[in-house]
Every structure is written in structure tokens, then in C-alpha cells.
Amino acid sequence: MKKSFGPQTYLPATPVLLVGTYDKEGKPNLMTAAWGGICCSNPVCMTVSLRKATYSYSGIVERKAFTLGVPSQSQVKEADYMGIVSGAKVDKFAEAGFHAVKGDFVDAPYAEEIPFVVECELVQSMELGLHTMFVGKVMDVKADESVLAEDGLPDVSLIKPIVYDPMHKIYSGLGESLGKGFSVGRK
């Protein structure tokens, strides 16, 4: 028998994303978000949902762009910090020891130290209640060479992304590989 919890933000794991934006003066900012991910494969699009009260919200609206950085497990303290303090009050890049890099394809920054980054051009936004969902067309995906597998593609086991458990407010890592997608189920 299953226990009902009613409407909650309960998914066992959500990706930890560092949202990169510029404010109106051009100051780079990063914000931690766990409400985001892939939403379309053609055109390739990703989403992130933010509250209007966040400092990053206006940056996305004004610049029509954002980046999504995927920090590694070794960067969990920095990732958590980016969600605790406001970029309106501190320079999060400096405080975390990160270096801002301007996106090659969009008007948004990312942290040089983050191993995997997606540059997104804002194509749509939808107010859903407390959060606004921003849909970004993926303009580029970047990965440090240190996280590339032998086939030249980014490897999740080398990126070591952080996932967030919203039920317990805990950060975790990913486990072992369970099988090849669109293949293991054929056996």
C-alpha cells in the first residue's frame, strides 16, 4: 500500500544547476536551482524555474539568456552557497573562488571551474504560480576535457553531478551504471 503525501515537490532526485546571468550593470551572478532540466529534443531546449524574488530572475528577463552549469560533487559547498546568498548583496563568483566567463553564444556568464555548462537563449517563459518557468533554446554545450570519455562525449561518471532530494533537503551523488538505455530492457 502506498502512502499519499498530497501535492508536494517530491521527486527522489532533481539536478543541481548553477544558473548564470548578468544583472543590468553587467555584474555576473550564479544561482543554485533544482527545478530544471531538458524539455525538448528538437529544437534542443532546457528549462529552469525561478521565483520573481530572485536576483537572477530579472537578469534572464532583461538579457534573454542564461547558462546552466552542472557542478561536480567536489563543488557541493560552492553550489549550496550559490543558493543561500543573494547576488544583490555579494559577488558570488569572488566569494566561491570562481571565475566568470562570458558565454560564446549567449549574453550570460558561467563559472570556468564548473565542468559542464549549457548556454541557453530564452525563447519562452510561463508564469506557473510562485515560479516562472524559463525555456531556453540550447545554443551550445561545453564540457571540460577532463570529463570526456574515450568516445569524446561527456561522461556522467567523470562529471559526478550533484542531485538534490527535495523531500529531505539533501545533496547526493549518482550511483553505479545500471545498463545501456534503449537496450537493457530488450533482454
PDB file of C-alpha atoms in Angstrom:
ATOM      1  CA  MET A   1       0.000   0.000   0.000  1.00  0.00           C
ATOM      2  CA  LYS A   2       1.284   3.471  -0.868  1.00  0.00           C
ATOM      3  CA  LYS A   3       1.128   6.460   1.480  1.00  0.00           C
ATOM      4  CA  SER A   4      -0.317   9.659  -0.021  1.00  0.00           C
ATOM      5  CA  PHE A   5       1.514  12.946   0.573  1.00  0.00           C
ATOM      6  CA  GLY A   6      -0.751  15.235  -1.470  1.00  0.00           C
ATOM      7  CA  PRO A   7       0.731  17.823  -3.821  1.00  0.00           C
ATOM      8  CA  GLN A   8       4.434  18.193  -2.966  1.00  0.00           C
ATOM      9  CA  THR A   9       7.700  18.967  -4.766  1.00  0.00           C
ATOM     10  CA  TYR A  10       8.683  15.364  -4.200  1.00  0.00           C
ATOM     11  CA  LEU A  11      10.850  13.701  -6.786  1.00  0.00           C
ATOM     12  CA  PRO A  12      13.569  11.432  -5.447  1.00  0.00           C
ATOM     13  CA  ALA A  13      16.267  13.433  -7.245  1.00  0.00           C
ATOM     14  CA  THR A  14      16.473  16.681  -9.180  1.00  0.00           C
ATOM     15  CA  PRO A  15      19.578  18.092 -10.908  1.00  0.00           C
ATOM     16  CA  VAL A  16      21.581  20.761  -9.124  1.00  0.00           C
ATOM     17  CA  LEU A  17      22.050  23.558 -11.654  1.00  0.00           C
ATOM     18  CA  LEU A  18      24.001  26.796 -11.380  1.00  0.00           C
ATOM     19  CA  VAL A  19      22.093  29.437 -13.328  1.00  0.00           C
ATOM     20  CA  GLY A  20      24.375  32.092 -14.800  1.00  0.00           C
ATOM     21  CA  THR A  21      23.061  35.597 -15.529  1.00  0.00           C
ATOM     22  CA  TYR A  22      24.210  39.197 -15.799  1.00  0.00           C
ATOM     23  CA  ASP A  23      22.405  41.998 -13.979  1.00  0.00           C
ATOM     24  CA  LYS A  24      21.579  45.289 -15.713  1.00  0.00           C
ATOM     25  CA  GLU A  25      25.041  46.689 -14.864  1.00  0.00           C
ATOM     26  CA  GLY A  26      26.747  43.625 -16.331  1.00  0.00           C
ATOM     27  CA  LYS A  27      27.714  42.014 -12.994  1.00  0.00           C
ATOM     28  CA  PRO A  28      27.863  38.203 -13.353  1.00  0.00           C
ATOM     29  CA  ASN A  29      25.831  36.100 -10.955  1.00  0.00           C
ATOM     30  CA  LEU A  30      25.242  32.424 -10.241  1.00  0.00           C
ATOM     31  CA  MET A  31      22.218  30.959  -8.512  1.00  0.00           C
ATOM     32  CA  THR A  32      21.532  27.382  -7.480  1.00  0.00           C
ATOM     33  CA  ALA A  33      18.317  25.897  -8.836  1.00  0.00           C
ATOM     34  CA  ALA A  34      16.935  22.379  -8.680  1.00  0.00           C
ATOM     35  CA  TRP A  35      13.773  22.956 -10.723  1.00  0.00           C
ATOM     36  CA  GLY A  36      15.077  22.430 -14.245  1.00  0.00           C
ATOM     37  CA  GLY A  37      16.110  20.073 -16.981  1.00  0.00           C
ATOM     38  CA  ILE A  38      15.593  19.005 -20.581  1.00  0.00           C
ATOM     39  CA  CYS A  39      12.180  19.814 -22.052  1.00  0.00           C
ATOM     40  CA  CYS A  40      12.533  19.333 -25.830  1.00  0.00           C
ATOM     41  CA  SER A  41      14.840  17.484 -28.206  1.00  0.00           C
ATOM     42  CA  ASN A  42      14.095  19.410 -31.423  1.00  0.00           C
ATOM     43  CA  PRO A  43      14.848  22.227 -31.060  1.00  0.00           C
ATOM     44  CA  VAL A  44      17.008  21.301 -28.093  1.00  0.00           C
ATOM     45  CA  CYS A  45      15.600  23.205 -25.102  1.00  0.00           C
ATOM     46  CA  MET A  46      16.060  23.224 -21.351  1.00  0.00           C
ATOM     47  CA  THR A  47      14.080  24.804 -18.567  1.00  0.00           C
ATOM     48  CA  VAL A  48      14.762  26.386 -15.240  1.00  0.00           C
ATOM     49  CA  SER A  49      12.083  27.699 -12.886  1.00  0.00           C
ATOM     50  CA  LEU A  50      12.780  30.693 -10.648  1.00  0.00           C
ATOM     51  CA  ARG A  51      10.806  32.859  -8.256  1.00  0.00           C
ATOM     52  CA  LYS A  52      10.414  36.518  -9.242  1.00  0.00           C
ATOM     53  CA  ALA A  53      12.038  37.472  -5.943  1.00  0.00           C
ATOM     54  CA  THR A  54      15.399  36.048  -7.013  1.00  0.00           C
ATOM     55  CA  TYR A  55      18.162  38.323  -8.231  1.00  0.00           C
ATOM     56  CA  SER A  56      18.685  36.105 -11.288  1.00  0.00           C
ATOM     57  CA  TYR A  57      15.078  36.406 -12.460  1.00  0.00           C
ATOM     58  CA  SER A  58      15.483  39.948 -13.821  1.00  0.00           C
ATOM     59  CA  GLY A  59      18.797  39.028 -15.435  1.00  0.00           C
ATOM     60  CA  ILE A  60      17.128  36.351 -17.535  1.00  0.00           C
ATOM     61  CA  VAL A  61      14.229  38.643 -18.457  1.00  0.00           C
ATOM     62  CA  GLU A  62      16.495  41.569 -19.410  1.00  0.00           C
ATOM     63  CA  ARG A  63      19.264  39.676 -21.215  1.00  0.00           C
ATOM     64  CA  LYS A  64      17.056  36.944 -22.750  1.00  0.00           C
ATOM     65  CA  ALA A  65      19.720  34.397 -21.886  1.00  0.00           C
ATOM     66  CA  PHE A  66      21.067  32.151 -19.144  1.00  0.00           C
ATOM     67  CA  THR A  67      23.573  29.381 -18.641  1.00  0.00           C
ATOM     68  CA  LEU A  68      23.088  26.138 -16.740  1.00  0.00           C
ATOM     69  CA  GLY A  69      26.206  24.808 -15.064  1.00  0.00           C
ATOM     70  CA  VAL A  70      26.396  21.289 -13.645  1.00  0.00           C
ATOM     71  CA  PRO A  71      28.755  21.310 -10.667  1.00  0.00           C
ATOM     72  CA  SER A  72      30.639  18.196  -9.584  1.00  0.00           C
ATOM     73  CA  GLN A  73      30.285  16.570  -6.180  1.00  0.00           C
ATOM     74  CA  SER A  74      33.546  18.199  -5.053  1.00  0.00           C
ATOM     75  CA  GLN A  75      31.806  21.585  -5.535  1.00  0.00           C
ATOM     76  CA  VAL A  76      28.794  20.895  -3.306  1.00  0.00           C
ATOM     77  CA  LYS A  77      29.735  23.632  -0.782  1.00  0.00           C
ATOM     78  CA  GLU A  78      30.041  26.239  -3.522  1.00  0.00           C
ATOM     79  CA  ALA A  79      26.805  25.074  -5.153  1.00  0.00           C
ATOM     80  CA  ASP A  80      24.924  25.283  -1.871  1.00  0.00           C
ATOM     81  CA  TYR A  81      26.405  28.735  -1.167  1.00  0.00           C
ATOM     82  CA  MET A  82      25.068  30.000  -4.516  1.00  0.00           C
ATOM     83  CA  GLY A  83      21.564  29.209  -3.273  1.00  0.00           C
ATOM     84  CA  ILE A  84      21.969  30.679   0.215  1.00  0.00           C
ATOM     85  CA  VAL A  85      23.078  34.249  -0.511  1.00  0.00           C
ATOM     86  CA  SER A  86      21.790  36.862  -2.954  1.00  0.00           C
ATOM     87  CA  GLY A  87      23.928  38.223  -5.753  1.00  0.00           C
ATOM     88  CA  ALA A  88      22.366  41.606  -4.978  1.00  0.00           C
ATOM     89  CA  LYS A  89      24.410  41.654  -1.768  1.00  0.00           C
ATOM     90  CA  VAL A  90      27.637  39.800  -2.616  1.00  0.00           C
ATOM     91  CA  ASP A  91      29.817  38.853  -5.557  1.00  0.00           C
ATOM     92  CA  LYS A  92      29.172  35.118  -5.511  1.00  0.00           C
ATOM     93  CA  PHE A  93      31.869  34.383  -8.076  1.00  0.00           C
ATOM     94  CA  ALA A  94      34.532  36.019  -5.921  1.00  0.00           C
ATOM     95  CA  GLU A  95      33.256  34.516  -2.671  1.00  0.00           C
ATOM     96  CA  ALA A  96      33.263  30.985  -4.130  1.00  0.00           C
ATOM     97  CA  GLY A  97      36.636  31.425  -5.845  1.00  0.00           C
ATOM     98  CA  PHE A  98      35.054  31.051  -9.281  1.00  0.00           C
ATOM     99  CA  HIS A  99      35.988  32.981 -12.412  1.00  0.00           C
ATOM    100  CA  ALA A 100      33.237  34.369 -14.648  1.00  0.00           C
ATOM    101  CA  VAL A 101      33.449  33.578 -18.361  1.00  0.00           C
ATOM    102  CA  LYS A 102      31.159  35.276 -20.875  1.00  0.00           C
ATOM    103  CA  GLY A 103      29.168  32.800 -22.907  1.00  0.00           C
ATOM    104  CA  ASP A 104      30.298  32.383 -26.514  1.00  0.00           C
ATOM    105  CA  PHE A 105      26.732  32.181 -27.837  1.00  0.00           C
ATOM    106  CA  VAL A 106      24.532  33.983 -25.282  1.00  0.00           C
ATOM    107  CA  ASP A 107      24.660  37.082 -23.102  1.00  0.00           C
ATOM    108  CA  ALA A 108      25.176  35.194 -19.856  1.00  0.00           C
ATOM    109  CA  PRO A 109      28.185  34.040 -17.811  1.00  0.00           C
ATOM    110  CA  TYR A 110      29.278  30.706 -16.453  1.00  0.00           C
ATOM    111  CA  ALA A 111      31.951  29.648 -13.974  1.00  0.00           C
ATOM    112  CA  GLU A 112      35.180  28.456 -15.551  1.00  0.00           C
ATOM    113  CA  GLU A 113      35.552  25.893 -12.749  1.00  0.00           C
ATOM    114  CA  ILE A 114      32.232  24.131 -13.435  1.00  0.00           C
ATOM    115  CA  PRO A 115      32.902  21.036 -15.600  1.00  0.00           C
ATOM    116  CA  PHE A 116      29.718  21.038 -17.700  1.00  0.00           C
ATOM    117  CA  VAL A 117      27.842  24.101 -18.988  1.00  0.00           C
ATOM    118  CA  VAL A 118      24.874  24.722 -21.277  1.00  0.00           C
ATOM    119  CA  GLU A 119      24.317  28.117 -22.942  1.00  0.00           C
ATOM    120  CA  CYS A 120      20.628  28.940 -23.449  1.00  0.00           C
ATOM    121  CA  GLU A 121      18.803  31.671 -25.346  1.00  0.00           C
ATOM    122  CA  LEU A 122      15.454  32.499 -23.763  1.00  0.00           C
ATOM    123  CA  VAL A 123      12.616  31.537 -26.113  1.00  0.00           C
ATOM    124  CA  GLN A 124       9.640  31.385 -23.764  1.00  0.00           C
ATOM    125  CA  SER A 125       8.594  31.986 -20.186  1.00  0.00           C
ATOM    126  CA  MET A 126       5.495  30.841 -18.381  1.00  0.00           C
ATOM    127  CA  GLU A 127       4.234  32.018 -15.010  1.00  0.00           C
ATOM    128  CA  LEU A 128       3.094  28.970 -13.107  1.00  0.00           C
ATOM    129  CA  GLY A 129       2.355  30.461  -9.676  1.00  0.00           C
ATOM    130  CA  LEU A 130       5.250  31.068  -7.307  1.00  0.00           C
ATOM    131  CA  HIS A 131       7.740  30.192 -10.060  1.00  0.00           C
ATOM    132  CA  THR A 132       8.229  31.268 -13.652  1.00  0.00           C
ATOM    133  CA  MET A 133       9.473  28.556 -15.982  1.00  0.00           C
ATOM    134  CA  PHE A 134      12.061  29.845 -18.436  1.00  0.00           C
ATOM    135  CA  VAL A 135      12.554  27.797 -21.595  1.00  0.00           C
ATOM    136  CA  GLY A 136      15.934  28.239 -23.209  1.00  0.00           C
ATOM    137  CA  LYS A 137      16.978  27.056 -26.649  1.00  0.00           C
ATOM    138  CA  VAL A 138      20.337  25.352 -26.246  1.00  0.00           C
ATOM    139  CA  MET A 139      22.932  27.267 -28.222  1.00  0.00           C
ATOM    140  CA  ASP A 140      25.970  25.330 -27.010  1.00  0.00           C
ATOM    141  CA  VAL A 141      27.069  22.625 -24.601  1.00  0.00           C
ATOM    142  CA  LYS A 142      30.569  22.818 -23.129  1.00  0.00           C
ATOM    143  CA  ALA A 143      32.485  20.223 -21.136  1.00  0.00           C
ATOM    144  CA  ASP A 144      35.965  20.227 -19.652  1.00  0.00           C
ATOM    145  CA  GLU A 145      38.244  17.743 -21.392  1.00  0.00           C
ATOM    146  CA  SER A 146      38.748  16.090 -18.005  1.00  0.00           C
ATOM    147  CA  VAL A 147      35.127  14.849 -18.049  1.00  0.00           C
ATOM    148  CA  LEU A 148      35.161  13.380 -21.559  1.00  0.00           C
ATOM    149  CA  ALA A 149      35.043   9.618 -22.063  1.00  0.00           C
ATOM    150  CA  GLU A 150      37.142   7.710 -24.583  1.00  0.00           C
ATOM    151  CA  ASP A 151      34.419   8.286 -27.209  1.00  0.00           C
ATOM    152  CA  GLY A 152      34.898  12.058 -26.806  1.00  0.00           C
ATOM    153  CA  LEU A 153      31.494  12.643 -25.152  1.00  0.00           C
ATOM    154  CA  PRO A 154      30.851  13.945 -21.629  1.00  0.00           C
ATOM    155  CA  ASP A 155      30.769  11.086 -19.113  1.00  0.00           C
ATOM    156  CA  VAL A 156      28.427  11.330 -16.134  1.00  0.00           C
ATOM    157  CA  SER A 157      30.814   9.190 -14.060  1.00  0.00           C
ATOM    158  CA  LEU A 158      33.544  11.782 -14.615  1.00  0.00           C
ATOM    159  CA  ILE A 159      31.321  14.851 -14.211  1.00  0.00           C
ATOM    160  CA  LYS A 160      29.996  13.425 -10.930  1.00  0.00           C
ATOM    161  CA  PRO A 161      26.912  15.690 -10.860  1.00  0.00           C
ATOM    162  CA  ILE A 162      25.075  16.556  -7.679  1.00  0.00           C
ATOM    163  CA  VAL A 163      21.421  15.658  -7.285  1.00  0.00           C
ATOM    164  CA  TYR A 164      19.062  17.209  -4.767  1.00  0.00           C
ATOM    165  CA  ASP A 165      16.499  15.345  -2.673  1.00  0.00           C
ATOM    166  CA  PRO A 166      13.746  17.932  -2.053  1.00  0.00           C
ATOM    167  CA  MET A 167      11.973  15.631   0.400  1.00  0.00           C
ATOM    168  CA  HIS A 168      14.864  15.647   2.874  1.00  0.00           C
ATOM    169  CA  LYS A 169      16.805  18.690   1.573  1.00  0.00           C
ATOM    170  CA  ILE A 170      19.917  16.593   0.986  1.00  0.00           C
ATOM    171  CA  TYR A 171      22.526  16.658  -1.770  1.00  0.00           C
ATOM    172  CA  SER A 172      23.661  13.289  -3.120  1.00  0.00           C
ATOM    173  CA  GLY A 173      25.776  11.807  -5.862  1.00  0.00           C
ATOM    174  CA  LEU A 174      24.800   9.330  -8.537  1.00  0.00           C
ATOM    175  CA  GLY A 175      25.323   5.607  -8.152  1.00  0.00           C
ATOM    176  CA  GLU A 176      26.708   2.983 -10.477  1.00  0.00           C
ATOM    177  CA  SER A 177      25.635   2.461 -14.074  1.00  0.00           C
ATOM    178  CA  LEU A 178      22.633   0.131 -14.364  1.00  0.00           C
ATOM    179  CA  GLY A 179      22.713  -0.595 -18.076  1.00  0.00           C
ATOM    180  CA  LYS A 180      22.608   0.953 -21.529  1.00  0.00           C
ATOM    181  CA  GLY A 181      19.480   2.978 -22.344  1.00  0.00           C
ATOM    182  CA  PHE A 182      17.116   1.598 -25.000  1.00  0.00           C
ATOM    183  CA  SER A 183      18.995  -1.677 -24.690  1.00  0.00           C
ATOM    184  CA  VAL A 184      18.911  -3.215 -21.206  1.00  0.00           C
ATOM    185  CA  GLY A 185      15.114  -3.614 -21.423  1.00  0.00           C
ATOM    186  CA  ARG A 186      15.395  -5.736 -24.580  1.00  0.00           C
ATOM    187  CA  LYS A 187      16.947  -8.640 -22.682  1.00  0.00           C
TER     188      LYS A 187
END
